[in-house]
């Protein structure tokens, strides 16, 4: 009686579920095989690139500490960073080095010591390089190569 009715109901549900799963799988496979490729979604970095002002090209020149301090992305449009006497124009990555960016402390100054010590403390920048240990010097060497390879050198920092 009741047991037989329940058994036939369950068998009927299994068939219904199997049919529904088959239809869903067929639909998904047909979408994968026969759909047109879609344009990739806009990535955040593309949006950031559009928002970044193009840098005003700078001619190579010698900068005093005071002149360099003007290039922080606020006082002047370009953002410059000094490393071991070389000045790099990092304006293309204003979102990192410009005002409000995570590495804004490097801008408008010689950031050699900050990079060597992996420090974001502005007060550390003026302490010089004489007391750096071997690991810190190696770190600074690596950072200097990174900046040389990625950003244009636009000047030298006067002592």
Short mmCIF file of N, CA and C in Angstrom, two decimals:
data_model
loop_
_atom_site.label_atom_id
_atom_site.label_comp_id
_atom_site.label_asym_id
_atom_site.label_seq_id
_atom_site.Cartn_x
_atom_site.Cartn_y
_atom_site.Cartn_z
N UNK A 1 0.75 -1.15 0.00
CA UNK A 1 0.00 0.00 0.00
C UNK A 1 0.83 1.28 0.00
N UNK A 2 0.97 1.81 1.20
CA UNK A 2 1.61 3.11 1.35
C UNK A 2 3.08 3.03 0.96
N UNK A 3 3.73 1.91 1.36
CA UNK A 3 5.15 1.76 1.06
C UNK A 3 5.37 1.73 -0.46
N UNK A 4 4.56 1.02 -1.19
CA UNK A 4 4.67 0.94 -2.65
C UNK A 4 4.44 2.30 -3.29
N UNK A 5 3.48 3.07 -2.74
CA UNK A 5 3.21 4.40 -3.28
C UNK A 5 4.40 5.33 -3.08
N UNK A 6 5.03 5.26 -1.87
CA UNK A 6 6.21 6.08 -1.59
C UNK A 6 7.37 5.70 -2.51
N UNK A 7 7.55 4.38 -2.72
CA UNK A 7 8.63 3.91 -3.58
C UNK A 7 8.46 4.45 -5.01
N UNK A 8 7.30 4.41 -5.54
CA UNK A 8 7.08 4.90 -6.91
C UNK A 8 7.25 6.42 -6.98
N UNK A 9 6.87 7.12 -5.90
CA UNK A 9 7.03 8.57 -5.85
C UNK A 9 8.52 8.94 -5.85
N UNK A 10 9.34 8.20 -5.05
CA UNK A 10 10.78 8.47 -4.98
C UNK A 10 11.41 8.17 -6.34
N UNK A 11 11.06 7.05 -6.98
CA UNK A 11 11.60 6.72 -8.30
C UNK A 11 11.25 7.81 -9.31
N UNK A 12 10.05 8.31 -9.23
CA UNK A 12 9.61 9.38 -10.12
C UNK A 12 10.42 10.66 -9.88
N UNK A 13 10.74 10.97 -8.62
CA UNK A 13 11.54 12.14 -8.28
C UNK A 13 12.96 11.98 -8.79
N UNK A 14 13.52 10.77 -8.68
CA UNK A 14 14.88 10.52 -9.18
C UNK A 14 14.95 10.77 -10.67
N UNK A 15 13.95 10.34 -11.40
CA UNK A 15 13.91 10.53 -12.84
C UNK A 15 13.80 12.02 -13.16
N UNK A 16 12.97 12.74 -12.42
CA UNK A 16 12.80 14.17 -12.63
C UNK A 16 14.11 14.92 -12.37
N UNK A 17 14.79 14.57 -11.29
CA UNK A 17 16.06 15.21 -10.95
C UNK A 17 17.10 14.89 -12.03
N UNK A 18 17.16 13.65 -12.49
CA UNK A 18 18.11 13.27 -13.54
C UNK A 18 17.86 14.06 -14.83
N UNK A 19 16.62 14.21 -15.20
CA UNK A 19 16.29 14.96 -16.40
C UNK A 19 16.69 16.43 -16.24
N UNK A 20 16.38 17.02 -15.08
CA UNK A 20 16.72 18.43 -14.83
C UNK A 20 18.23 18.64 -14.88
N UNK A 21 19.01 17.73 -14.26
CA UNK A 21 20.47 17.84 -14.28
C UNK A 21 21.02 17.69 -15.69
N UNK A 22 20.45 16.80 -16.47
CA UNK A 22 20.90 16.61 -17.86
C UNK A 22 20.66 17.86 -18.69
N UNK A 23 19.48 18.46 -18.52
CA UNK A 23 19.17 19.69 -19.25
C UNK A 23 20.13 20.81 -18.84
N UNK A 24 20.39 20.96 -17.55
CA UNK A 24 21.29 22.01 -17.06
C UNK A 24 22.71 21.79 -17.59
N UNK A 25 23.20 20.56 -17.55
CA UNK A 25 24.54 20.26 -18.05
C UNK A 25 24.63 20.55 -19.54
N UNK A 26 23.61 20.17 -20.29
CA UNK A 26 23.60 20.44 -21.73
C UNK A 26 23.63 21.93 -22.03
N UNK A 27 22.88 22.70 -21.27
CA UNK A 27 22.85 24.15 -21.44
C UNK A 27 24.23 24.75 -21.18
N UNK A 28 24.84 24.36 -20.09
CA UNK A 28 26.16 24.90 -19.72
C UNK A 28 27.20 24.54 -20.77
N UNK A 29 27.20 23.30 -21.21
CA UNK A 29 28.17 22.87 -22.22
C UNK A 29 27.95 23.63 -23.53
N UNK A 30 26.70 23.81 -23.94
CA UNK A 30 26.44 24.54 -25.18
C UNK A 30 26.87 26.01 -25.06
N UNK A 31 26.70 26.63 -23.90
CA UNK A 31 27.14 28.01 -23.69
C UNK A 31 28.67 28.12 -23.80
N UNK A 32 29.35 27.13 -23.25
CA UNK A 32 30.82 27.14 -23.29
C UNK A 32 31.31 26.96 -24.72
N UNK A 33 30.72 26.00 -25.43
CA UNK A 33 31.20 25.65 -26.77
C UNK A 33 30.77 26.65 -27.85
N UNK A 34 29.59 27.21 -27.72
CA UNK A 34 29.05 28.00 -28.82
C UNK A 34 28.86 29.48 -28.54
N UNK A 35 29.26 29.96 -27.37
CA UNK A 35 29.08 31.39 -27.11
C UNK A 35 30.26 32.17 -27.68
N UNK A 36 29.98 33.44 -28.01
CA UNK A 36 31.02 34.33 -28.52
C UNK A 36 31.91 34.74 -27.36
N UNK A 37 33.23 34.90 -27.61
CA UNK A 37 34.10 35.36 -26.53
C UNK A 37 33.69 36.77 -26.09
N UNK A 38 33.73 37.00 -24.81
CA UNK A 38 33.36 38.30 -24.27
C UNK A 38 34.60 39.16 -24.06
N UNK A 39 34.38 40.44 -24.12
CA UNK A 39 35.46 41.38 -23.83
C UNK A 39 35.76 41.29 -22.34
N UNK A 40 37.06 41.18 -21.96
CA UNK A 40 37.37 41.07 -20.53
C UNK A 40 36.91 42.30 -19.76
N UNK A 41 36.58 42.08 -18.53
CA UNK A 41 36.15 43.19 -17.68
C UNK A 41 37.29 44.18 -17.50
N UNK A 42 36.95 45.43 -17.30
CA UNK A 42 37.97 46.46 -17.07
C UNK A 42 38.62 46.20 -15.72
N UNK A 43 39.91 46.16 -15.73
CA UNK A 43 40.64 45.89 -14.50
C UNK A 43 40.90 47.20 -13.77
N UNK A 44 41.07 47.11 -12.47
CA UNK A 44 41.28 48.31 -11.66
C UNK A 44 42.48 49.12 -12.14
N UNK A 45 43.55 48.44 -12.57
CA UNK A 45 44.74 49.18 -12.99
C UNK A 45 44.47 50.01 -14.23
N UNK A 46 43.59 49.54 -15.13
CA UNK A 46 43.26 50.33 -16.31
C UNK A 46 42.53 51.61 -15.90
N UNK A 47 41.65 51.49 -14.92
CA UNK A 47 40.94 52.66 -14.42
C UNK A 47 41.93 53.63 -13.80
N UNK A 48 42.86 53.10 -13.02
CA UNK A 48 43.86 53.96 -12.38
C UNK A 48 44.70 54.69 -13.42
N UNK A 49 45.04 54.00 -14.52
CA UNK A 49 45.84 54.62 -15.57
C UNK A 49 45.10 55.82 -16.17
N UNK A 50 43.79 55.68 -16.36
CA UNK A 50 43.01 56.75 -16.95
C UNK A 50 42.95 57.96 -16.02
N UNK A 51 42.95 57.70 -14.70
CA UNK A 51 42.85 58.78 -13.74
C UNK A 51 44.17 59.51 -13.52
N UNK A 52 45.29 58.87 -13.89
CA UNK A 52 46.60 59.46 -13.66
C UNK A 52 46.92 60.48 -14.73
N UNK A 53 47.36 61.66 -14.29
CA UNK A 53 47.74 62.70 -15.23
C UNK A 53 49.03 62.29 -15.92
N UNK A 54 49.15 62.53 -17.23
CA UNK A 54 50.43 62.25 -17.87
C UNK A 54 51.48 63.22 -17.33
N UNK A 55 52.68 62.70 -17.14
CA UNK A 55 53.75 63.52 -16.59
C UNK A 55 54.22 64.54 -17.61
N UNK A 56 54.57 65.71 -17.13
CA UNK A 56 55.22 66.69 -17.98
C UNK A 56 56.66 66.24 -18.12
N UNK A 57 57.14 65.99 -19.34
CA UNK A 57 58.52 65.52 -19.48
C UNK A 57 59.50 66.54 -18.89
N UNK A 58 60.46 66.03 -18.13
CA UNK A 58 61.45 66.90 -17.49
C UNK A 58 62.80 66.71 -18.17
N UNK A 59 63.51 67.80 -18.34
CA UNK A 59 64.87 67.71 -18.86
C UNK A 59 65.80 67.35 -17.72
N UNK A 60 66.85 66.61 -18.04
CA UNK A 60 67.82 66.21 -17.04
C UNK A 60 68.48 67.46 -16.45
N UNK A 61 68.53 67.52 -15.12
CA UNK A 61 69.16 68.66 -14.46
C UNK A 61 69.63 68.27 -13.08
N UNK A 62 70.37 69.15 -12.45
CA UNK A 62 70.81 68.94 -11.07
C UNK A 62 69.80 69.61 -10.14
N UNK A 63 69.46 68.93 -9.05
CA UNK A 63 68.48 69.42 -8.09
C UNK A 63 69.13 69.61 -6.72
N UNK A 64 68.78 70.68 -6.05
CA UNK A 64 69.13 70.82 -4.64
C UNK A 64 68.07 70.06 -3.85
N UNK A 65 68.30 69.82 -2.57
CA UNK A 65 67.29 69.17 -1.73
C UNK A 65 66.00 69.98 -1.72
N UNK A 66 66.14 71.29 -1.69
CA UNK A 66 64.96 72.16 -1.65
C UNK A 66 64.16 72.05 -2.95
N UNK A 67 64.87 72.05 -4.09
CA UNK A 67 64.16 71.91 -5.38
C UNK A 67 63.47 70.55 -5.46
N UNK A 68 64.16 69.50 -5.05
CA UNK A 68 63.58 68.16 -5.10
C UNK A 68 62.32 68.07 -4.24
N UNK A 69 62.32 68.75 -3.11
CA UNK A 69 61.17 68.68 -2.20
C UNK A 69 59.88 69.24 -2.83
N UNK A 70 60.02 70.04 -3.89
CA UNK A 70 58.85 70.58 -4.60
C UNK A 70 58.12 69.51 -5.41
N UNK A 71 58.81 68.42 -5.74
CA UNK A 71 58.25 67.40 -6.64
C UNK A 71 57.63 66.25 -5.85
N UNK A 72 56.58 66.57 -5.13
CA UNK A 72 55.89 65.57 -4.31
C UNK A 72 54.50 65.24 -4.86
N UNK A 73 54.17 65.79 -6.03
CA UNK A 73 52.86 65.56 -6.62
C UNK A 73 51.81 66.54 -6.16
N UNK A 74 52.16 67.40 -5.18
CA UNK A 74 51.22 68.43 -4.70
C UNK A 74 51.72 69.79 -5.16
N UNK A 75 52.91 70.13 -4.74
CA UNK A 75 53.46 71.44 -5.12
C UNK A 75 53.73 71.51 -6.61
N UNK A 76 54.15 70.41 -7.16
CA UNK A 76 54.36 70.30 -8.61
C UNK A 76 53.70 69.01 -9.08
N UNK A 77 53.35 68.99 -10.35
CA UNK A 77 52.63 67.84 -10.91
C UNK A 77 53.49 66.56 -10.92
N UNK A 78 54.76 66.68 -11.25
CA UNK A 78 55.62 65.50 -11.31
C UNK A 78 56.00 65.04 -9.91
N UNK A 79 56.19 63.72 -9.79
CA UNK A 79 56.61 63.12 -8.53
C UNK A 79 58.01 62.54 -8.75
N UNK A 80 58.98 63.04 -7.98
CA UNK A 80 60.37 62.60 -8.12
C UNK A 80 60.86 61.95 -6.84
N UNK A 81 61.73 60.96 -7.02
CA UNK A 81 62.36 60.27 -5.89
C UNK A 81 63.85 60.21 -6.16
N UNK A 82 64.64 60.54 -5.13
CA UNK A 82 66.08 60.43 -5.22
C UNK A 82 66.56 59.13 -4.60
N UNK A 83 67.53 58.49 -5.28
CA UNK A 83 68.18 57.29 -4.74
C UNK A 83 69.65 57.39 -5.07
N UNK A 84 70.48 57.45 -4.01
CA UNK A 84 71.93 57.55 -4.17
C UNK A 84 72.34 58.62 -5.17
N UNK A 85 71.68 59.74 -5.11
CA UNK A 85 72.07 60.87 -5.95
C UNK A 85 71.39 60.93 -7.30
N UNK A 86 70.76 59.86 -7.75
CA UNK A 86 70.01 59.88 -9.01
C UNK A 86 68.56 60.24 -8.70
N UNK A 87 67.95 61.01 -9.59
CA UNK A 87 66.56 61.43 -9.42
C UNK A 87 65.71 60.71 -10.48
N UNK A 88 64.67 60.03 -10.01
CA UNK A 88 63.77 59.27 -10.89
C UNK A 88 62.39 59.93 -10.91
N UNK A 89 61.79 59.98 -12.10
CA UNK A 89 60.44 60.52 -12.26
C UNK A 89 59.45 59.35 -12.15
N UNK A 90 58.74 59.29 -11.03
CA UNK A 90 57.80 58.20 -10.77
C UNK A 90 56.34 58.64 -10.93
N UNK A 91 56.15 59.74 -11.66
CA UNK A 91 54.81 60.29 -11.85
C UNK A 91 53.85 59.27 -12.45
N UNK A 92 54.37 58.36 -13.28
CA UNK A 92 53.50 57.35 -13.90
C UNK A 92 52.85 56.44 -12.86
N UNK A 93 53.39 56.41 -11.67
CA UNK A 93 52.81 55.62 -10.58
C UNK A 93 52.39 56.54 -9.43
N UNK A 94 51.75 57.64 -9.83
CA UNK A 94 51.28 58.65 -8.87
C UNK A 94 50.44 58.01 -7.76
N UNK A 95 49.66 56.98 -8.11
CA UNK A 95 48.79 56.35 -7.11
C UNK A 95 49.60 55.69 -5.99
N UNK A 96 50.87 55.39 -6.24
CA UNK A 96 51.73 54.80 -5.20
C UNK A 96 52.57 55.85 -4.49
N UNK A 97 53.16 56.78 -5.27
CA UNK A 97 54.15 57.71 -4.72
C UNK A 97 53.63 59.12 -4.50
N UNK A 98 52.49 59.45 -5.09
CA UNK A 98 51.92 60.78 -4.93
C UNK A 98 51.20 60.92 -3.60
N UNK A 99 50.70 62.12 -3.34
CA UNK A 99 50.00 62.42 -2.08
C UNK A 99 48.90 61.39 -1.83
N UNK A 100 48.88 60.85 -0.63
CA UNK A 100 47.87 59.87 -0.26
C UNK A 100 48.23 58.44 -0.64
N UNK A 101 49.28 58.27 -1.45
CA UNK A 101 49.70 56.92 -1.84
C UNK A 101 50.47 56.24 -0.71
N UNK A 102 50.55 54.93 -0.75
CA UNK A 102 51.21 54.20 0.34
C UNK A 102 52.71 54.51 0.48
N UNK A 103 53.34 55.00 -0.60
CA UNK A 103 54.78 55.29 -0.56
C UNK A 103 55.07 56.78 -0.79
N UNK A 104 54.12 57.63 -0.47
CA UNK A 104 54.28 59.07 -0.66
C UNK A 104 55.46 59.61 0.14
N UNK A 105 55.84 58.95 1.20
CA UNK A 105 56.96 59.40 2.04
C UNK A 105 58.27 59.43 1.25
N UNK A 106 58.38 58.65 0.18
CA UNK A 106 59.61 58.62 -0.63
C UNK A 106 59.72 59.84 -1.55
N UNK A 107 58.61 60.48 -1.85
CA UNK A 107 58.56 61.52 -2.88
C UNK A 107 59.16 62.84 -2.42
N UNK A 108 59.82 63.50 -3.38
CA UNK A 108 60.37 64.82 -3.10
C UNK A 108 61.59 64.80 -2.21
N UNK A 109 62.26 63.65 -2.11
CA UNK A 109 63.44 63.55 -1.25
C UNK A 109 64.34 62.42 -1.72
N UNK A 110 65.51 62.36 -1.14
CA UNK A 110 66.38 61.21 -1.35
C UNK A 110 65.85 60.11 -0.43
N UNK A 111 65.33 59.06 -1.00
CA UNK A 111 64.69 57.98 -0.25
C UNK A 111 65.64 56.80 -0.02
N UNK A 112 66.93 56.98 -0.25
CA UNK A 112 67.89 55.88 -0.15
C UNK A 112 67.80 55.14 1.19
N UNK A 113 67.88 55.87 2.28
CA UNK A 113 67.87 55.22 3.60
C UNK A 113 66.52 54.55 3.86
N UNK A 114 65.44 55.19 3.48
CA UNK A 114 64.11 54.60 3.67
C UNK A 114 64.00 53.26 2.95
N UNK A 115 64.48 53.23 1.71
CA UNK A 115 64.42 51.99 0.93
C UNK A 115 65.34 50.93 1.52
N UNK A 116 66.55 51.32 1.92
CA UNK A 116 67.50 50.37 2.49
C UNK A 116 66.95 49.73 3.75
N UNK A 117 66.30 50.52 4.58
CA UNK A 117 65.78 50.04 5.86
C UNK A 117 64.33 49.59 5.78
N UNK A 118 63.73 49.69 4.57
CA UNK A 118 62.31 49.35 4.39
C UNK A 118 61.46 50.12 5.39
N UNK A 119 61.72 51.42 5.48
CA UNK A 119 61.04 52.27 6.45
C UNK A 119 60.12 53.26 5.74
N UNK A 120 59.02 53.55 6.40
CA UNK A 120 58.09 54.58 5.90
C UNK A 120 58.06 55.77 6.85
N UNK A 121 59.09 55.89 7.69
CA UNK A 121 59.20 56.99 8.64
C UNK A 121 60.00 58.12 8.02
N UNK A 122 59.37 59.26 7.75
CA UNK A 122 60.04 60.39 7.09
C UNK A 122 61.28 60.85 7.86
N UNK A 123 61.24 60.80 9.18
CA UNK A 123 62.37 61.26 9.99
C UNK A 123 63.63 60.44 9.75
N UNK A 124 63.47 59.23 9.30
CA UNK A 124 64.59 58.32 9.03
C UNK A 124 65.38 58.76 7.80
N UNK A 125 64.74 59.47 6.87
CA UNK A 125 65.33 59.80 5.58
C UNK A 125 66.60 60.64 5.68
N UNK A 126 66.68 61.51 6.67
CA UNK A 126 67.80 62.46 6.77
C UNK A 126 69.02 61.89 7.48
N UNK A 127 69.00 60.66 7.91
CA UNK A 127 70.07 60.12 8.75
C UNK A 127 71.29 59.61 7.99
N UNK A 128 71.25 59.58 6.68
CA UNK A 128 72.42 59.15 5.92
C UNK A 128 72.52 57.65 5.76
N UNK A 129 73.61 57.22 5.10
CA UNK A 129 73.78 55.80 4.76
C UNK A 129 74.98 55.15 5.45
N UNK A 130 75.75 55.94 6.20
CA UNK A 130 77.00 55.43 6.76
C UNK A 130 76.83 54.24 7.70
N UNK A 131 75.73 54.15 8.40
CA UNK A 131 75.56 53.08 9.38
C UNK A 131 74.76 51.88 8.86
N UNK A 132 74.54 51.80 7.55
CA UNK A 132 73.78 50.67 7.00
C UNK A 132 74.61 49.39 7.10
N UNK A 133 73.94 48.28 7.43
CA UNK A 133 74.63 46.99 7.46
C UNK A 133 74.60 46.36 6.06
N UNK A 134 75.25 45.23 5.89
CA UNK A 134 75.39 44.58 4.57
C UNK A 134 74.03 44.23 3.96
N UNK A 135 73.11 43.77 4.79
CA UNK A 135 71.78 43.40 4.29
C UNK A 135 71.03 44.63 3.79
N UNK A 136 71.14 45.74 4.49
CA UNK A 136 70.47 46.97 4.10
C UNK A 136 71.09 47.55 2.82
N UNK A 137 72.40 47.44 2.68
CA UNK A 137 73.07 47.90 1.45
C UNK A 137 72.61 47.06 0.26
N UNK A 138 72.51 45.74 0.48
CA UNK A 138 72.02 44.85 -0.58
C UNK A 138 70.58 45.22 -0.96
N UNK A 139 69.76 45.51 0.01
CA UNK A 139 68.38 45.91 -0.25
C UNK A 139 68.34 47.21 -1.06
N UNK A 140 69.18 48.17 -0.69
CA UNK A 140 69.24 49.43 -1.42
C UNK A 140 69.70 49.20 -2.86
N UNK A 141 70.70 48.33 -3.04
CA UNK A 141 71.17 48.00 -4.40
C UNK A 141 70.02 47.46 -5.25
N UNK A 142 69.23 46.58 -4.66
CA UNK A 142 68.10 45.98 -5.39
C UNK A 142 67.04 47.03 -5.73
N UNK A 143 66.75 47.91 -4.77
CA UNK A 143 65.78 48.97 -5.04
C UNK A 143 66.29 49.91 -6.12
N UNK A 144 67.56 50.23 -6.08
CA UNK A 144 68.13 51.13 -7.09
C UNK A 144 68.00 50.51 -8.48
N UNK A 145 68.28 49.23 -8.60
CA UNK A 145 68.12 48.55 -9.90
C UNK A 145 66.66 48.56 -10.35
N UNK A 146 65.75 48.35 -9.42
CA UNK A 146 64.32 48.38 -9.72
C UNK A 146 63.93 49.74 -10.31
N UNK A 147 64.32 50.82 -9.64
CA UNK A 147 63.96 52.16 -10.11
C UNK A 147 64.64 52.48 -11.44
N UNK A 148 65.90 52.10 -11.60
CA UNK A 148 66.62 52.33 -12.87
C UNK A 148 65.92 51.66 -14.03
N UNK A 149 65.40 50.46 -13.79
CA UNK A 149 64.75 49.69 -14.85
C UNK A 149 63.33 50.13 -15.16
N UNK A 150 62.71 50.83 -14.25
CA UNK A 150 61.30 51.14 -14.41
C UNK A 150 60.99 52.61 -14.68
N UNK A 151 61.81 53.52 -14.18
CA UNK A 151 61.48 54.95 -14.27
C UNK A 151 62.61 55.74 -14.92
N UNK A 152 62.25 56.82 -15.62
CA UNK A 152 63.30 57.64 -16.25
C UNK A 152 64.11 58.41 -15.20
N UNK A 153 65.42 58.45 -15.45
CA UNK A 153 66.31 59.26 -14.60
C UNK A 153 66.26 60.68 -15.14
N UNK A 154 65.89 61.62 -14.28
CA UNK A 154 65.69 63.00 -14.75
C UNK A 154 66.68 63.98 -14.12
N UNK A 155 67.60 63.47 -13.32
CA UNK A 155 68.57 64.39 -12.73
C UNK A 155 69.46 63.76 -11.70
N UNK A 156 70.28 64.65 -11.12
CA UNK A 156 71.21 64.28 -10.04
C UNK A 156 70.92 65.20 -8.86
N UNK A 157 71.09 64.66 -7.67
CA UNK A 157 70.90 65.43 -6.46
C UNK A 157 72.24 66.02 -6.04
N UNK A 158 72.26 67.34 -5.88
CA UNK A 158 73.49 68.01 -5.44
C UNK A 158 73.71 67.74 -3.95
N UNK A 159 74.97 67.57 -3.60
CA UNK A 159 75.29 67.25 -2.19
C UNK A 159 75.01 68.41 -1.26
#
